[in-house]
């Protein structure tokens, strides 16, 4: 008779945490079977270590911006992994079993934690790469630096994006009928967010973007303005074919922190869509709306 | 047979899931408008659109009632063709709208690359295993695009993975031949 | 009009039919010759029943052997098309379009069976659905129906067009007793027009419905005959006792303190009348 058996034929119910951990352990073993994950990671590493180089950058700051979006293919892989895991929840398996659907969903989410660890490692690699390159270029004379390093919240955006990627994959996987539609949709969402990040760089749009790429361009004067008249500590962008006047390249730690809050708020809302109705779902909805709204308002207030 | 397919067109269109293509189209058209408003060239947008739309087009071959319909006189290939024709019409409309809205070079919105990716995906779906063929086929366009993005230019490998962009029509022809060879599948 | 094989007179005939999946031989040199009537196909899980039915429904091609269905060769594209106009098939665990109503679903299958007259299609679809007890549900979305009702919609789709060869893979799955009885009368009607071949795990279904039974095991047909002959095959080889019997090839509990045994009964054993279950268990055991 096992220790968990109290009397003949009746088993003592194990704690929910133990059930979640046991389910998560089986799920974790399935995650690496997803082809998109290693491919996405390989592409992200190739981009970070092979392609992004300040010595060959197209404009001052393209390396700095590129590092913020270098993990997009990895995010696609993570979303697909989550979608595959949550798509299995559409199959009614052991509906009468003691473990409710919400616990099963939590176990699937727990199984995604190693992926967040992987992205954490990737963010650390980004930080190392910047230091290895001796810093990055941001801005144009007279407001220019050659030793820019992304701040902690900017680096942590990769992790916040991974949380969003898990939530997005979970929501689409749970709610859509077939992976043949989920995979291209995830591809489109992440590529539009990553490859066209400059679309969301306008001060009015950037608080609501998925990937926030700093510096944010804030118009400060016409083309004939004297750049030496601007404060010394401002990083500048000179007039070019895409902007008529001078702009300030605005970098802000608090803006990056609040944007991470915005991403986590969105992730909560998406997770609510992936979970069955109940208290947890309502809490996620309320918490997600609050966090997203507060973070977005704060971002708007931070941008000059 | 044409008369039968014509009669089957309306119920088949109801059996197809349109939500994914509608969502993707909305995203792409908004992105096209934003890129046009920003005044920057965005030749990558049609490439991303081609991969996503081709993938969704192949995904529309997913037929939950496949087992039930397997022994009807209208063959699986004819039913696939009907689904592709219905979904293909919608995809071409979105593609045309994208070409009109986005500020891209005419070469970027040529329909060849879209057809090359879609035909390759359909060929894989036809020859793939019965249960997973459509999924494998739907993955082909997006994966091909991603690999093409990742492979450094200049070498033979880059030339090969870039064929869907540089020489789409031979790719379409080969894929169609592969599909025809599998017409009884 | 029913077409039979010109040589054997059978509606369904196979010779040396074989299908392999890698090292596994799912169907192994099966010879069949079936005329009008209802034929039951019994066999344990993994015996090759579904593979055999899929070949006979023209969905799967055999690796070796000959098949003649309704006197036609399904390996010839033109003849396969003709066969497909005249057969009905219910796959195992059929899936349907959840957004359709039963009437729309059956009508859709009728279109794909090349029935072009809309009025005829609608009337046939209604008749099939009503015969299967879905008259009051035919305008409800399929996704809102129970599993048993969805099974009946798929059955109605298989029945549309009065097929001369009806191949049904576990048709009674999920049906309640009342619906099983309704299904029996529908299939009995179909058997007047041609051949109904159905696989099942339910021997009671076979004895109530079938004129002929095939027992399949490990890809081979190991027994063929009338249901009563299958029960008789175990006659004199079934006995009951309160304890294990070393001479029995198979024993199982039938109630508190009572075991039923199959094999050669020892002297003085209490031999009982054999059933279809006994016959089935004996022939599948002997086949191994």
XYZ file of C-alpha atoms in Angstrom:
777
model
C 0.000 0.000 0.000
C 1.436 3.377 -0.965
C 1.871 6.225 1.470
C -0.920 8.112 -0.245
C -3.429 5.354 0.446
C -5.436 5.867 3.593
C -7.585 2.767 3.526
C -8.332 0.002 1.078
C -9.213 1.332 -2.358
C -9.417 5.031 -1.483
C -6.589 7.271 -2.501
C -5.814 10.494 -0.712
C -6.153 13.351 -3.219
C -2.782 14.919 -4.001
C -2.460 18.709 -3.762
C -3.298 20.807 -6.833
C 0.296 21.967 -7.068
C 1.551 18.403 -7.370
C -1.008 17.675 -10.092
C -0.060 20.841 -11.974
C 3.639 19.959 -11.713
C 3.046 16.391 -12.923
C 1.012 17.632 -15.900
C 3.556 20.368 -16.638
C 6.368 17.802 -16.617
C 4.653 15.771 -19.344
C 3.996 18.945 -21.314
C 7.607 20.166 -21.011
C 8.797 17.011 -22.744
C 6.598 17.847 -25.747
C 7.710 21.455 -26.193
C 11.091 20.734 -27.888
C 9.292 18.601 -30.507
C 8.149 21.822 -32.138
C 10.319 22.534 -35.183
C 9.646 26.275 -35.131
C 11.317 26.804 -31.782
C 14.876 25.769 -32.750
C 14.466 27.463 -36.126
C 13.293 30.684 -34.507
C 16.121 30.584 -31.989
C 18.700 29.902 -34.703
C 17.439 32.819 -36.778
C 17.416 35.146 -33.762
C 20.986 34.149 -32.836
C 22.163 34.552 -36.423
C 20.592 38.009 -36.505
C 22.066 39.064 -33.160
C 25.555 37.644 -33.552
C 26.021 37.707 -37.313
C 23.993 40.459 -38.914
C 23.733 43.307 -36.404
C 27.001 45.196 -36.558
C 27.474 48.936 -35.887
C 30.366 48.990 -38.361
C 28.029 48.248 -41.281
C 24.803 49.870 -40.089
C 22.602 51.745 -42.556
C 21.907 54.686 -40.262
C 23.127 55.781 -36.845
C 21.105 53.700 -34.420
C 20.013 50.834 -36.676
C 22.028 48.329 -34.590
C 20.491 49.669 -31.384
C 17.015 49.295 -32.900
C 17.818 45.945 -34.490
C 18.737 44.437 -31.146
C 15.264 45.234 -29.806
C 13.596 43.259 -32.572
C 16.180 40.503 -32.926
C 14.098 38.017 -30.945
C 10.986 38.184 -33.151
C 11.533 34.813 -34.856
C 12.035 33.231 -31.426
C 8.736 34.770 -30.321
C 7.049 33.147 -33.321
C 8.489 29.786 -32.283
C 7.304 30.281 -28.693
C 3.817 31.265 -29.836
C 3.598 28.190 -32.053
C 4.756 25.975 -29.140
C 2.055 27.448 -26.904
C -0.548 27.147 -29.669
C 0.243 23.453 -30.170
C 0.002 22.820 -26.414
C -3.307 24.652 -26.062
C -4.734 23.181 -29.252
C -4.627 19.828 -27.451
C -7.084 21.270 -24.943
C -9.691 21.348 -27.711
C -9.733 17.548 -27.658
C -12.049 16.444 -24.861
C -9.812 14.071 -22.899
C -11.002 12.641 -19.583
C -13.679 15.281 -19.136
C -14.967 13.533 -16.032
C -11.537 13.411 -14.403
C -10.973 15.201 -11.110
C -8.529 17.720 -12.600
C -10.552 20.628 -14.006
C -9.800 22.381 -17.289
C -8.354 25.446 -15.599
C -5.754 23.348 -13.744
C -4.784 21.660 -17.004
C -4.401 25.074 -18.631
C -2.251 26.279 -15.740
C -0.043 23.212 -16.151
C 0.408 24.015 -19.834
C 1.371 27.564 -18.914
C 3.805 26.297 -16.298
C 5.380 24.109 -18.969
C 6.172 27.277 -20.919
C 8.322 28.671 -18.095
C 11.537 27.136 -19.480
C 10.902 29.124 -22.650
C 10.851 32.332 -20.617
C 14.173 31.205 -19.155
C 15.463 30.686 -22.676
C 14.433 34.216 -23.637
C 15.992 35.528 -20.426
C 19.229 33.923 -21.589
C 18.782 35.538 -24.986
C 18.307 38.958 -23.353
C 21.521 38.406 -21.384
C 23.251 37.550 -24.652
C 21.974 40.816 -26.161
C 23.421 42.707 -23.171
C 26.758 40.930 -23.546
C 26.842 41.521 -27.311
C 26.354 45.272 -26.854
C 29.236 45.424 -24.383
C 31.358 43.188 -26.581
C 30.866 45.639 -29.447
C 31.937 48.480 -27.149
C 28.505 50.093 -27.155
C 26.240 51.176 -29.985
C 25.763 54.365 -31.959
C 22.660 56.496 -31.393
C 21.956 59.970 -32.790
C 23.668 62.356 -35.179
C 26.046 65.205 -34.576
C 25.945 67.318 -32.537
C 23.725 65.017 -30.393
C 25.385 61.627 -30.753
C 26.847 58.810 -28.646
C 29.008 55.873 -29.691
C 28.626 53.976 -26.430
C 24.910 53.462 -26.016
C 23.781 50.389 -24.123
C 20.188 49.243 -23.802
C 18.790 49.672 -20.318
C 17.527 46.837 -18.119
C 13.827 47.373 -18.961
C 14.644 47.536 -22.666
C 16.407 44.175 -22.368
C 13.567 42.796 -20.265
C 11.180 43.638 -23.096
C 12.348 40.386 -24.713
C 11.035 38.486 -21.664
C 7.791 40.487 -21.577
C 7.381 39.736 -25.279
C 7.900 36.043 -24.526
C 5.066 36.189 -21.969
C 2.913 37.857 -24.629
C 4.000 35.230 -27.176
C 2.909 32.420 -24.858
C -0.427 34.138 -24.189
C -1.034 34.863 -27.880
C -0.226 31.286 -28.884
C -2.387 29.927 -26.062
C -5.372 32.099 -27.050
C -5.187 31.307 -30.766
C -4.429 27.628 -30.165
C -7.347 27.261 -27.764
C -9.887 29.244 -29.765
C -9.054 28.393 -33.391
C -10.012 25.101 -34.967
C -6.878 24.126 -36.847
C -3.150 24.790 -36.597
C -2.990 25.269 -40.368
C -4.618 28.670 -39.769
C -2.917 29.469 -36.449
C 0.684 29.141 -37.668
C 0.396 31.608 -40.584
C -1.549 34.058 -38.417
C 1.164 33.965 -35.754
C 3.783 34.373 -38.470
C 1.975 37.439 -39.781
C 1.453 39.017 -36.376
C 5.091 38.647 -35.322
C 6.580 39.649 -38.666
C 4.390 42.715 -38.889
C 5.366 43.629 -35.336
C 9.080 43.003 -35.885
C 10.019 43.688 -39.492
C 7.943 46.881 -39.610
C 8.769 48.202 -36.136
C 9.464 51.641 -37.588
C 5.739 51.926 -38.316
C 5.066 52.122 -34.593
C 7.842 54.559 -33.691
C 5.693 57.696 -33.787
C 5.213 59.167 -30.280
C 1.434 58.832 -30.593
C 1.603 55.159 -31.560
C 4.552 53.770 -29.637
C 2.741 53.310 -26.274
C 0.310 50.954 -28.002
C 2.865 49.067 -30.098
C 3.834 45.443 -29.536
C 7.579 45.884 -29.809
C 8.695 49.257 -28.594
C 11.927 50.277 -30.257
C 13.674 53.130 -28.576
C 14.763 55.802 -29.240
C 11.397 57.386 -29.984
C 11.584 60.228 -32.495
C 10.112 63.447 -31.046
C 9.968 66.405 -33.503
C 11.762 69.427 -31.993
C 12.348 71.963 -34.739
C 12.308 72.828 -38.444
C 15.076 71.859 -40.872
C 16.736 75.254 -40.594
C 16.875 75.163 -36.761
C 20.310 75.429 -35.149
C 21.091 71.995 -33.655
C 23.595 73.566 -31.257
C 20.720 75.413 -29.631
C 19.217 72.145 -28.380
C 20.256 70.875 -24.902
C 23.601 69.064 -24.862
C 22.252 65.812 -23.465
C 19.689 65.348 -26.261
C 20.388 62.718 -28.916
C 19.388 64.158 -32.302
C 18.089 63.021 -35.685
C 18.887 65.329 -38.615
C 16.310 66.099 -41.338
C 16.283 63.443 -44.070
C 14.039 62.039 -46.792
C 11.598 60.677 -44.202
C 11.413 63.657 -41.812
C 11.287 67.335 -42.636
C 12.821 68.784 -39.474
C 15.066 68.000 -36.512
C 13.933 65.360 -34.071
C 15.036 64.299 -30.653
C 15.929 60.614 -30.207
C 14.232 60.066 -26.878
C 15.472 57.190 -24.723
C 13.757 56.572 -21.412
C 14.056 53.859 -18.798
C 10.646 54.601 -17.319
C 9.043 54.501 -20.783
C 10.543 51.028 -21.275
C 9.352 49.867 -17.831
C 5.812 51.067 -18.511
C 5.842 49.442 -21.941
C 6.695 46.137 -20.301
C 3.671 46.723 -18.075
C 1.551 47.326 -21.186
C 2.789 44.048 -22.696
C 2.041 42.113 -19.497
C -1.439 43.658 -19.416
C -2.071 42.523 -22.992
C -0.721 39.079 -22.115
C -3.216 38.803 -19.244
C -6.098 39.676 -21.562
C -4.979 37.065 -24.075
C -4.526 34.485 -21.321
C -8.072 35.187 -20.203
C -9.174 34.250 -23.721
C -7.265 30.986 -23.448
C -8.689 29.932 -20.071
C -12.145 28.537 -19.309
C -14.643 30.903 -17.714
C -14.298 31.283 -13.956
C -12.761 33.403 -11.233
C -9.230 33.257 -12.594
C -10.395 34.389 -15.999
C -12.306 37.322 -14.522
C -9.279 38.295 -12.414
C -7.045 38.179 -15.490
C -9.497 40.304 -17.457
C -9.775 42.946 -14.755
C -6.061 42.886 -13.944
C -5.113 42.950 -17.619
C -7.334 45.923 -18.425
C -6.061 47.846 -15.390
C -2.400 47.141 -16.062
C -2.676 47.872 -19.780
C -4.591 51.125 -19.289
C -2.366 52.409 -16.447
C 0.795 51.502 -18.370
C -0.379 53.095 -21.617
C -1.419 56.306 -19.847
C 1.919 56.403 -18.051
C 3.755 55.938 -21.342
C 1.840 58.790 -22.943
C 2.770 60.999 -19.980
C 6.450 60.015 -20.090
C 6.911 60.865 -23.773
C 7.684 64.616 -24.037
C -18.479 17.398 -63.382
C -18.334 21.179 -63.762
C -22.080 21.312 -63.062
C -21.621 19.256 -59.886
C -18.755 21.468 -58.703
C -20.786 24.579 -59.465
C -23.616 23.221 -57.304
C -21.160 22.304 -54.578
C -19.522 25.758 -54.610
C -21.967 27.463 -52.263
C -22.036 24.777 -49.539
C -18.255 24.351 -49.878
C -17.781 28.075 -49.345
C -19.808 27.695 -46.146
C -17.648 24.775 -45.055
C -14.462 26.856 -45.424
C -13.363 28.848 -42.376
C -13.030 32.450 -43.517
C -12.088 34.011 -40.174
C -8.300 33.452 -40.494
C -8.082 34.968 -43.975
C -10.336 37.853 -42.924
C -8.129 38.569 -39.890
C -4.918 38.306 -41.903
C -6.311 40.520 -44.660
C -7.326 43.196 -42.180
C -3.854 43.175 -40.616
C -2.124 43.339 -43.992
C -4.305 46.128 -45.340
C -3.817 48.230 -42.193
C -0.057 47.647 -42.415
C -0.123 48.616 -46.098
C -1.974 51.849 -45.307
C 0.424 52.684 -42.485
C 3.506 52.059 -44.622
C 2.020 54.170 -47.398
C 1.281 56.949 -44.893
C 4.826 56.801 -43.540
C 6.191 57.372 -47.032
C 8.829 54.681 -46.677
C 9.272 51.887 -49.232
C 8.066 48.561 -47.874
C 8.972 45.839 -50.361
C 9.151 43.327 -47.517
C 5.421 43.729 -46.867
C 4.263 41.962 -50.070
C 6.776 39.186 -49.352
C 5.376 38.681 -45.838
C 1.856 38.913 -47.270
C 2.638 36.340 -49.964
C 3.894 33.858 -47.361
C 0.957 34.388 -44.999
C -1.747 34.381 -47.688
C -0.256 31.342 -49.448
C -0.103 29.541 -46.131
C -3.737 30.354 -45.327
C -4.767 29.342 -48.848
C -3.193 25.919 -48.354
C -4.723 25.746 -44.861
C -8.178 26.123 -46.426
C -7.743 22.581 -47.803
C -8.365 21.281 -44.290
C -11.650 19.389 -44.558
C -13.005 17.928 -41.312
C -15.443 15.728 -43.254
C -12.691 14.283 -45.456
C -13.234 10.709 -44.232
C -16.961 10.845 -44.859
C -16.524 12.356 -48.324
C -13.621 10.136 -49.378
C -15.667 7.698 -51.514
C -17.947 10.196 -53.314
C -17.632 10.438 -57.110
C -16.194 13.967 -56.868
C -12.557 13.140 -56.166
C -10.470 14.597 -53.355
C -8.435 16.523 -55.946
C -11.583 18.070 -57.445
C -12.787 19.045 -53.989
C -9.375 20.554 -53.256
C -9.504 22.482 -56.535
C -12.935 23.836 -55.618
C -11.714 25.012 -52.214
C -8.616 26.585 -53.775
C -10.700 28.362 -56.403
C -13.043 29.811 -53.779
C -10.321 30.840 -51.346
C -7.946 31.811 -54.168
C -10.425 34.386 -55.419
C -10.505 36.057 -52.017
C -6.714 35.903 -51.700
C -6.224 37.514 -55.107
C -8.611 40.309 -54.157
C -6.600 41.002 -50.997
C -3.365 40.819 -52.987
C -4.650 43.339 -55.522
C -5.809 45.693 -52.777
C -2.414 45.362 -51.125
C -0.675 46.261 -54.384
C -2.845 49.362 -54.714
C -2.427 50.512 -51.107
C 1.223 49.788 -50.316
C 4.061 51.879 -51.636
C 6.063 49.106 -53.222
C 7.784 48.405 -56.518
C 5.593 46.623 -59.125
C 7.947 43.614 -58.995
C 7.242 43.187 -55.277
C 3.518 42.774 -55.851
C 3.794 40.491 -58.887
C 1.492 37.545 -58.328
C 4.135 34.950 -59.242
C 5.747 34.775 -55.803
C 2.359 34.282 -54.131
C 1.465 31.495 -56.560
C 4.889 29.850 -56.199
C 4.556 29.605 -52.422
C 0.912 28.511 -52.596
C 1.523 25.867 -55.279
C 4.469 24.447 -53.309
C 2.320 24.222 -50.205
C -0.508 22.536 -52.111
C 1.949 20.002 -53.576
C 3.144 19.101 -50.081
C -0.448 18.930 -48.809
C -1.393 16.551 -51.642
C 1.579 14.240 -51.094
C 1.743 14.536 -47.322
C 0.250 11.996 -44.916
C -3.559 11.984 -44.856
C -3.884 13.380 -41.326
C -1.121 15.991 -41.363
C -0.712 16.758 -45.063
C -2.610 20.063 -44.983
C -0.750 21.267 -41.895
C 2.613 20.403 -43.451
C 1.582 22.107 -46.680
C 0.408 25.224 -44.848
C 3.733 25.457 -43.052
C 5.740 25.351 -46.312
C 5.159 28.980 -47.462
C 5.976 30.618 -44.113
C 8.925 28.351 -43.482
C 10.304 28.915 -46.981
C 10.016 32.669 -46.480
C 11.728 32.479 -43.070
C 14.584 30.341 -44.373
C 14.976 32.682 -47.337
C 15.307 35.575 -44.894
C 17.895 33.725 -42.833
C 20.196 32.374 -45.532
C 22.967 34.886 -46.308
C 22.950 36.104 -49.921
C 25.488 35.327 -52.595
C 25.749 31.537 -52.481
C 23.997 28.660 -54.182
C 21.872 28.026 -51.104
C 20.627 31.630 -51.166
C 19.832 31.326 -54.871
C 17.874 28.141 -54.287
C 15.827 29.370 -51.331
C 15.167 32.630 -53.172
C 13.692 30.872 -56.220
C 10.110 31.674 -55.171
C 10.967 35.385 -55.555
C 13.456 35.340 -58.426
C 11.969 32.585 -60.649
C 8.435 31.965 -59.394
C 6.925 30.561 -62.590
C 9.221 27.517 -62.877
C 8.448 26.832 -59.196
C 4.716 27.059 -59.987
C 5.148 24.727 -62.966
C 7.082 22.113 -60.968
C 4.591 22.273 -58.100
C 1.652 21.888 -60.504
C 3.278 18.848 -62.098
C 3.793 17.352 -58.620
C 0.109 18.079 -57.832
C -1.020 16.466 -61.097
C 1.060 13.397 -60.327
C -0.838 13.137 -57.054
C -4.299 13.751 -58.549
C -5.541 10.350 -57.348
C -4.409 10.949 -53.780
C -30.307 -1.758 -61.116
C -27.785 -3.937 -59.337
C -24.740 -5.114 -61.239
C -23.136 -8.355 -60.143
C -19.805 -9.886 -60.988
C -20.323 -11.693 -64.283
C -18.273 -14.704 -63.134
C -19.279 -15.243 -59.513
C -22.550 -13.348 -59.339
C -21.285 -11.558 -56.250
C -21.756 -7.852 -55.575
C -18.450 -7.755 -53.740
C -15.560 -10.106 -54.468
C -11.900 -10.061 -53.470
C -9.035 -12.433 -54.163
C -5.758 -12.397 -52.242
C -6.442 -8.869 -50.997
C -3.412 -7.571 -49.095
C -2.524 -4.228 -47.519
C 0.687 -3.518 -45.623
C 1.783 -0.575 -43.467
C 5.545 -0.978 -43.292
C 6.257 -4.272 -41.548
C 2.613 -4.673 -40.454
C 0.275 -6.599 -42.723
C -3.123 -5.090 -41.924
C -5.035 -7.167 -44.496
C -3.487 -10.501 -45.407
C -4.679 -12.403 -48.513
C -8.396 -11.925 -47.950
C -10.758 -13.781 -50.272
C -14.413 -12.727 -50.179
C -17.504 -13.233 -52.256
C -20.641 -11.506 -50.984
C -24.081 -11.198 -52.518
C -27.193 -9.356 -51.327
C -27.888 -9.139 -47.634
C -26.323 -7.848 -44.462
C -22.861 -9.099 -43.609
C -21.310 -8.513 -40.194
C -17.572 -8.184 -39.770
C -16.368 -9.132 -36.300
C -12.838 -9.000 -34.982
C -10.673 -7.734 -32.146
C -9.122 -4.263 -32.173
C -6.302 -4.042 -34.714
C -7.604 -7.049 -36.682
C -7.625 -5.025 -39.923
C -11.391 -4.465 -40.174
C -11.192 -0.724 -40.819
C -8.450 -1.149 -43.429
C -10.495 -3.813 -45.219
C -13.618 -1.615 -45.172
C -11.670 1.384 -46.478
C -10.384 -0.711 -49.378
C -13.907 -1.921 -50.120
C -15.146 1.682 -50.005
C -12.508 2.588 -52.683
C -10.838 4.989 -50.240
C -7.659 2.915 -49.962
C -5.784 0.961 -52.617
C -4.628 -2.580 -51.840
C -0.978 -3.521 -52.232
C -1.860 -6.846 -53.819
C -4.903 -8.870 -54.856
C -8.029 -8.200 -56.879
C -11.232 -6.426 -55.898
C -14.507 -6.390 -57.801
C -17.252 -4.156 -56.460
C -20.667 -4.282 -58.135
C -18.923 -6.162 -60.937
C -16.451 -3.317 -61.501
C -12.735 -2.902 -60.885
C -12.000 0.011 -58.461
C -8.385 0.265 -59.620
C -9.626 1.548 -63.000
C -10.426 5.277 -62.602
C -13.582 5.171 -64.757
C -14.942 2.079 -63.055
C -14.032 3.456 -59.611
C -16.069 6.554 -60.424
C -19.032 4.368 -61.361
C -18.662 2.405 -58.117
C -18.544 5.621 -56.108
C -21.845 6.702 -57.632
C -23.405 3.572 -56.184
C -21.859 3.033 -52.766
C -22.339 4.515 -49.340
C -19.616 4.639 -46.701
C -19.656 5.454 -43.034
C -16.114 5.844 -41.682
C -15.139 5.143 -38.102
C -15.594 8.330 -35.979
C -16.907 10.458 -38.875
C -16.460 14.227 -38.606
C -18.923 16.712 -40.013
C -19.184 20.463 -40.593
C -20.340 21.886 -37.264
C -21.831 24.990 -38.881
C -24.131 23.011 -41.175
C -27.548 21.669 -40.278
C -28.116 17.913 -40.766
C -30.247 18.663 -43.821
C -27.515 20.829 -45.362
C -24.833 18.255 -44.589
C -26.713 15.347 -46.165
C -27.695 17.546 -49.111
C -24.023 18.482 -49.590
C -22.987 14.828 -49.668
C -25.794 14.189 -52.167
C -24.406 16.913 -54.457
C -20.974 15.311 -54.260
C -22.620 12.004 -55.149
C -23.698 13.779 -58.375
C -27.380 14.119 -57.576
C -28.309 17.332 -59.346
C -32.068 17.538 -58.804
C -32.465 19.790 -55.784
C -36.023 18.707 -54.962
C -35.061 15.038 -55.146
C -32.003 15.682 -52.963
C -33.961 17.530 -50.314
C -36.685 14.873 -50.235
C -34.138 12.051 -49.994
C -32.170 13.858 -47.290
C -35.358 14.474 -45.296
C -36.430 10.851 -45.696
C -33.028 9.531 -44.582
C -32.913 11.840 -41.571
C -36.470 11.017 -40.586
C -35.812 7.289 -40.887
C -32.967 7.748 -38.421
C -35.074 9.732 -35.984
C -33.691 13.176 -36.794
C -36.835 14.630 -38.306
C -37.154 17.273 -35.593
C -33.433 18.171 -35.588
C -32.700 18.591 -39.265
C -32.569 22.395 -39.074
C -30.386 22.568 -35.970
C -26.628 23.189 -36.266
C -24.634 19.970 -36.139
C -22.269 21.313 -33.467
C -25.234 21.558 -31.081
C -26.230 17.895 -31.551
C -25.167 15.037 -29.303
C -22.537 12.508 -30.412
C -25.198 9.883 -31.171
C -27.163 12.356 -33.285
C -24.040 13.358 -35.200
C -23.397 9.664 -35.860
C -26.909 9.395 -37.278
C -26.319 12.428 -39.543
C -23.232 10.687 -40.938
C -25.300 7.519 -41.391
C -27.939 9.460 -43.291
C -25.180 10.862 -45.517
C -23.988 7.315 -46.229
C -27.536 6.173 -47.018
C -28.407 8.947 -49.453
C -29.097 7.785 -53.000
C -30.033 4.182 -52.095
C -26.520 2.730 -52.456
C -26.142 -0.811 -53.789
C -23.122 -1.372 -51.604
C -23.157 0.073 -48.113
C -19.926 -0.107 -46.107
C -20.375 0.865 -42.463
C -17.584 0.990 -39.898
C -19.161 0.528 -36.466
C -22.470 2.223 -37.369
C -24.165 1.642 -34.003
C -21.514 3.516 -31.986
C -23.166 6.030 -29.676
C -26.736 5.023 -30.549
C -29.273 4.340 -27.832
C -31.249 1.033 -27.909
C -34.227 2.651 -29.597
C -32.031 4.084 -32.334
C -30.252 0.770 -32.765
C -33.571 -0.830 -33.524
C -34.423 1.977 -35.960
C -31.036 1.470 -37.627
C -31.730 -2.246 -38.011
C -34.928 -1.634 -39.946
C -33.237 0.975 -42.160
C -30.375 -1.416 -42.951
C -32.772 -4.294 -43.567
C -34.426 -2.097 -46.201
C -31.034 -1.353 -47.779
C -30.197 -5.066 -47.915
C -33.135 -5.583 -50.303
C -31.309 -3.380 -52.817
C -27.781 -4.688 -52.397
C -25.035 -5.569 -49.941
C -24.558 -4.048 -46.506
C -21.182 -4.775 -44.919
C -20.810 -3.530 -41.379
C -18.115 -3.934 -38.786
C -19.063 -4.136 -35.144
C -17.898 -5.361 -31.771
C -21.442 -6.174 -30.742
C -22.341 -9.824 -31.314
C -25.962 -9.173 -30.354
C -26.108 -6.720 -33.258
C -24.789 -9.385 -35.589
C -27.231 -12.068 -34.504
C -30.162 -9.650 -34.756
C -29.249 -8.155 -38.107
C -26.864 -10.187 -40.228
C -27.457 -13.105 -42.522
C -23.748 -13.727 -42.774
C -20.809 -13.092 -40.480
C -17.076 -12.810 -41.109
C -14.570 -13.039 -38.281
C -11.283 -11.287 -38.898
C -8.103 -11.571 -36.891
C -4.536 -10.522 -37.632
C -5.498 -9.380 -41.122
C -7.104 -12.679 -42.157
C -10.695 -13.864 -42.392
C -10.549 -16.720 -39.918
C -14.215 -17.696 -40.052
C -17.134 -17.155 -42.423
C -20.717 -18.386 -42.198
C -24.163 -17.807 -40.710
C -24.347 -16.296 -37.184
C -26.029 -19.436 -35.809
C -23.173 -21.527 -37.225
C -20.666 -19.339 -35.397
C -22.489 -19.988 -32.130
C -22.627 -23.692 -32.981
C -18.873 -23.731 -33.649
C -18.338 -23.657 -29.885
C -21.029 -26.202 -29.098
C -19.754 -28.784 -26.597
C -16.698 -26.666 -25.828
C -18.217 -24.342 -23.236
C -18.678 -25.247 -19.601
C -19.081 -23.496 -16.279
C -17.474 -24.166 -12.912
C -16.650 -22.183 -9.758
C -12.836 -22.456 -10.205
C -10.038 -22.140 -12.781
C -9.697 -24.931 -15.316
C -6.220 -25.785 -16.617
C -7.593 -27.327 -19.830
C -9.516 -24.171 -20.816
C -8.128 -21.983 -23.614
C -10.134 -19.084 -22.232
C -11.908 -18.480 -18.888
C -13.824 -15.541 -17.523
C -16.013 -14.634 -14.551
C -19.741 -14.534 -15.276
C -20.920 -13.807 -11.743
C -19.979 -14.317 -8.124
C -18.349 -17.724 -7.805
C -19.034 -18.767 -11.384
C -16.564 -18.991 -14.265
C -17.233 -19.829 -17.888
C -14.616 -21.793 -19.800
C -13.855 -22.400 -23.438
C -11.869 -25.371 -24.759
C -11.981 -29.096 -24.238
C -14.184 -29.750 -21.178
C -12.870 -32.197 -18.582
C -14.928 -35.266 -17.737
C -18.005 -34.512 -15.727
C -17.944 -30.791 -16.570
C -21.215 -28.879 -16.650
C -21.361 -28.173 -20.412
C -23.660 -25.288 -21.355
C -25.231 -24.032 -24.599
C -22.767 -21.947 -26.594
C -23.507 -18.396 -27.704
C -22.233 -16.207 -30.546
C -19.718 -14.699 -28.104
C -18.362 -18.166 -27.324
C -18.050 -19.004 -31.007
C -16.319 -15.699 -31.733
C -13.866 -16.103 -28.859
C -13.100 -19.670 -29.879
C -12.409 -18.964 -33.553
C -10.240 -15.915 -32.800
C -8.319 -17.932 -30.186
C -7.848 -20.881 -32.525
C -6.712 -18.567 -35.321
C -3.662 -17.527 -33.280
